[in-house]
Amino acid sequence: LSWNEAPLPAVFPPVRLEINDSEGHPSSSHQTLKGTSKWATSLENLLEDPEGVKRFREFLKKEFSEENVLFWLACEEFKKTQGKKQMQEKAKEIYMTFLSSKASSQVNVEGQSRLNETILETPHPLMFQKLQDQIFNLMKYDSYSRFLKSDIFLNHKKSEEQEENSPEAQTAAKRASRIYNT
C-alpha cells in the first residue's frame, strides 16, 4: 500500500470519557466516544480514525486542499520507515510530491521552511516534522472547523444517530443491559 491508501496509524491514545460519582469513583455507565462525536473533539481524534480521515479527505478534496492531509499522512508513515535506503526513497517521494517547486500536490508551507534537496541524502525520521506541524496547524485552525460544519460531517453524524436510534440498536442495547446488570 502507498501512503495515500494505507490505514492511519494509531498515533494518539483513545479518548475515554469517564463519569464519576460524588466520591470521584468511575460510574458504571462510563462510555468511550466514537465516530463523529470523537472527531468533533479534536483534529487528532479525527486523524486517528480511518473513517474520519476518509471523510476529511473527501471534504478537503472539495476545498482543493486534500494535499494537506495526504502530506501529513505521508510524514506519519515516513517516521516509521526503517533503513537509510528506504528513508531516502520515501523522503524523495515526499519531497517530489509535496515540497518541490514542481510538486504535483504542493503544500503551502513557509518559504524559509522548505527543505533543500541536499537534505534528502541524509534523512532522519523527524526531518519533515516542522513542515508537518505547519500543515497540521493549517488544517486545525482552518479546514477542520469548516469540516465540522460541512454537509459531509453533518450527514455522517445524522446517519450515525439514526443507526443508534434504530429499533435493532435499542434492542441490542437492552439485551446487553440485561446481561451486564444481572
Tab-separated table of C-alpha atoms in Angstrom:
chain	number	residue	atom	x	y	z
A	1	LEU	CA	0.000	0.000	0.000
A	2	SER	CA	1.192	3.538	-0.650
A	3	TRP	CA	0.839	6.268	1.965
A	4	ASN	CA	-2.342	7.595	0.409
A	5	GLU	CA	-4.032	4.180	0.644
A	6	ALA	CA	-2.605	2.972	3.944
A	7	PRO	CA	-4.757	2.934	7.056
A	8	LEU	CA	-3.892	5.653	9.527
A	9	PRO	CA	-1.639	4.554	12.363
A	10	ALA	CA	-2.962	4.875	15.890
A	11	VAL	CA	-0.722	7.803	16.825
A	12	PHE	CA	-2.860	9.190	19.590
A	13	PRO	CA	-4.260	7.238	22.524
A	14	PRO	CA	-8.016	6.622	22.562
A	15	VAL	CA	-10.076	9.157	24.450
A	16	ARG	CA	-12.304	7.892	27.239
A	17	LEU	CA	-14.997	9.999	28.745
A	18	GLU	CA	-15.450	8.882	32.331
A	19	ILE	CA	-18.346	9.931	34.501
A	20	ASN	CA	-17.545	9.866	38.193
A	21	ASP	CA	-19.869	9.593	41.166
A	22	SER	CA	-19.911	12.083	44.025
A	23	GLU	CA	-16.867	10.400	45.589
A	24	GLY	CA	-14.816	10.602	42.393
A	25	HIS	CA	-15.064	6.905	41.521
A	26	PRO	CA	-15.802	5.972	37.910
A	27	SER	CA	-19.505	5.340	37.457
A	28	SER	CA	-20.662	2.097	35.899
A	29	SER	CA	-22.037	3.984	32.914
A	30	HIS	CA	-18.795	5.421	31.522
A	31	GLN	CA	-18.554	5.320	27.753
A	32	THR	CA	-15.995	5.732	25.019
A	33	LEU	CA	-16.613	8.423	22.435
A	34	LYS	CA	-16.721	7.124	18.881
A	35	GLY	CA	-17.378	8.230	15.328
A	36	THR	CA	-18.385	11.809	14.708
A	37	SER	CA	-18.566	12.561	18.444
A	38	LYS	CA	-14.903	11.666	18.754
A	39	TRP	CA	-13.973	13.513	15.554
A	40	ALA	CA	-15.612	16.673	16.872
A	41	THR	CA	-13.417	16.709	19.997
A	42	SER	CA	-10.126	17.291	18.150
A	43	LEU	CA	-8.349	17.046	14.828
A	44	GLU	CA	-6.037	14.478	16.450
A	45	ASN	CA	-9.023	12.212	17.151
A	46	LEU	CA	-10.300	12.693	13.609
A	47	LEU	CA	-6.908	11.738	12.148
A	48	GLU	CA	-6.760	8.658	14.389
A	49	ASP	CA	-9.906	7.161	12.818
A	50	PRO	CA	-9.602	5.750	9.262
A	51	GLU	CA	-13.260	6.619	8.559
A	52	GLY	CA	-12.635	10.148	9.862
A	53	VAL	CA	-9.624	10.525	7.571
A	54	LYS	CA	-11.706	9.280	4.636
A	55	ARG	CA	-14.453	11.856	5.302
A	56	PHE	CA	-11.933	14.655	5.967
A	57	ARG	CA	-10.135	13.845	2.689
A	58	GLU	CA	-13.470	13.928	0.870
A	59	PHE	CA	-14.109	17.375	2.356
A	60	LEU	CA	-10.599	18.683	1.596
A	61	LYS	CA	-10.863	17.428	-1.977
A	62	LYS	CA	-13.905	19.662	-2.445
A	63	GLU	CA	-11.877	22.550	-0.992
A	64	PHE	CA	-8.929	21.767	-3.287
A	65	SER	CA	-6.624	21.169	-0.326
A	66	GLU	CA	-6.522	17.377	0.007
A	67	GLU	CA	-2.732	17.534	-0.351
A	68	ASN	CA	-2.522	18.824	3.242
A	69	VAL	CA	-3.863	15.649	4.847
A	70	LEU	CA	-2.010	13.471	2.331
A	71	PHE	CA	1.264	15.203	3.250
A	72	TRP	CA	0.503	14.793	6.968
A	73	LEU	CA	-0.227	11.074	6.479
A	74	ALA	CA	2.928	10.602	4.380
A	75	CYS	CA	5.012	12.219	7.150
A	76	GLU	CA	3.445	9.954	9.780
A	77	GLU	CA	4.314	6.901	7.708
A	78	PHE	CA	7.802	8.261	6.999
A	79	LYS	CA	8.564	8.455	10.751
A	80	LYS	CA	8.181	4.666	10.962
A	81	THR	CA	10.456	3.922	7.996
A	82	GLN	CA	13.427	1.678	8.760
A	83	GLY	CA	16.720	1.673	6.863
A	84	LYS	CA	18.614	4.510	5.229
A	85	LYS	CA	17.829	3.408	1.647
A	86	GLN	CA	14.056	3.200	2.313
A	87	MET	CA	14.177	6.540	4.136
A	88	GLN	CA	15.972	8.160	1.195
A	89	GLU	CA	13.392	6.785	-1.232
A	90	LYS	CA	10.391	7.879	0.866
A	91	ALA	CA	11.948	11.273	1.653
A	92	LYS	CA	12.486	11.885	-2.050
A	93	GLU	CA	8.924	10.764	-2.823
A	94	ILE	CA	7.520	13.169	-0.204
A	95	TYR	CA	9.760	15.965	-1.452
A	96	MET	CA	8.834	15.452	-5.117
A	97	THR	CA	5.112	15.028	-4.384
A	98	PHE	CA	4.571	17.824	-1.859
A	99	LEU	CA	7.546	20.159	-1.402
A	100	SER	CA	9.392	20.656	-4.666
A	101	SER	CA	8.536	23.716	-6.745
A	102	LYS	CA	7.474	21.180	-9.419
A	103	ALA	CA	5.446	19.045	-6.983
A	104	SER	CA	2.196	17.607	-8.287
A	105	SER	CA	0.429	18.184	-4.932
A	106	GLN	CA	2.434	21.048	-3.488
A	107	VAL	CA	1.604	22.010	0.104
A	108	ASN	CA	1.590	25.613	1.220
A	109	VAL	CA	4.419	25.957	3.761
A	110	GLU	CA	6.517	28.979	4.648
A	111	GLY	CA	9.275	29.508	2.098
A	112	GLN	CA	12.062	29.531	4.720
A	113	SER	CA	10.877	26.129	5.960
A	114	ARG	CA	11.249	24.443	2.597
A	115	LEU	CA	13.825	21.707	2.585
A	116	ASN	CA	16.840	21.869	0.364
A	117	GLU	CA	17.079	18.809	-1.868
A	118	THR	CA	20.540	18.004	-0.448
A	119	ILE	CA	18.978	17.067	2.927
A	120	LEU	CA	17.381	14.081	1.183
A	121	GLU	CA	20.796	12.364	1.161
A	122	THR	CA	20.884	12.110	4.982
A	123	PRO	CA	17.269	11.525	6.013
A	124	HIS	CA	16.103	11.106	9.592
A	125	PRO	CA	12.615	10.263	10.963
A	126	LEU	CA	11.777	13.835	12.052
A	127	MET	CA	13.192	15.690	9.051
A	128	PHE	CA	9.700	16.769	7.937
A	129	GLN	CA	8.380	17.496	11.452
A	130	LYS	CA	8.472	21.314	11.232
A	131	LEU	CA	6.651	21.283	7.899
A	132	GLN	CA	4.205	18.632	9.110
A	133	ASP	CA	3.438	20.791	12.157
A	134	GLN	CA	2.759	23.779	9.894
A	135	ILE	CA	0.323	21.765	7.798
A	136	PHE	CA	-1.315	20.274	10.893
A	137	ASN	CA	-1.895	23.784	12.292
A	138	LEU	CA	-3.202	24.981	8.941
A	139	MET	CA	-5.728	22.134	8.946
A	140	LYS	CA	-6.549	22.537	12.646
A	141	TYR	CA	-7.212	26.275	12.553
A	142	ASP	CA	-8.666	26.485	9.064
A	143	SER	CA	-10.118	23.393	7.379
A	144	TYR	CA	-11.096	21.394	10.481
A	145	SER	CA	-13.629	23.924	11.803
A	146	ARG	CA	-15.222	24.179	8.352
A	147	PHE	CA	-15.282	20.372	8.113
A	148	LEU	CA	-17.301	20.180	11.355
A	149	LYS	CA	-19.935	22.451	9.731
A	150	SER	CA	-19.854	20.696	6.354
A	151	ASP	CA	-22.577	18.541	4.837
A	152	ILE	CA	-20.117	15.632	4.716
A	153	PHE	CA	-19.661	15.697	8.509
A	154	LEU	CA	-23.264	16.590	9.389
A	155	ASN	CA	-24.755	13.915	7.113
A	156	HIS	CA	-22.414	11.268	8.518
A	157	LYS	CA	-23.325	12.353	12.048
A	158	LYS	CA	-27.036	12.166	11.224
A	159	SER	CA	-26.709	8.663	9.780
A	160	GLU	CA	-24.779	7.559	12.892
A	161	GLU	CA	-27.516	8.938	15.127
A	162	GLN	CA	-30.192	7.194	13.064
A	163	GLU	CA	-28.286	3.910	13.406
A	164	GLU	CA	-28.001	4.366	17.183
A	165	ASN	CA	-31.713	5.124	17.476
A	166	SER	CA	-32.848	2.271	15.240
A	167	PRO	CA	-35.062	-0.380	16.864
A	168	GLU	CA	-32.351	-3.025	16.254
A	169	ALA	CA	-29.707	-0.961	18.116
A	170	GLN	CA	-32.067	-0.298	21.020
A	171	THR	CA	-32.975	-3.975	21.292
A	172	ALA	CA	-29.292	-4.947	21.311
A	173	ALA	CA	-28.599	-2.324	23.976
A	174	LYS	CA	-31.449	-3.680	26.135
A	175	ARG	CA	-30.112	-7.241	25.750
A	176	ALA	CA	-26.618	-6.087	26.709
A	177	SER	CA	-28.044	-4.164	29.646
A	178	ARG	CA	-29.824	-7.281	30.906
A	179	ILE	CA	-26.673	-9.373	30.516
A	180	TYR	CA	-24.384	-6.958	32.374
A	181	ASN	CA	-26.829	-5.866	35.062
A	182	THR	CA	-27.751	-9.309	36.379
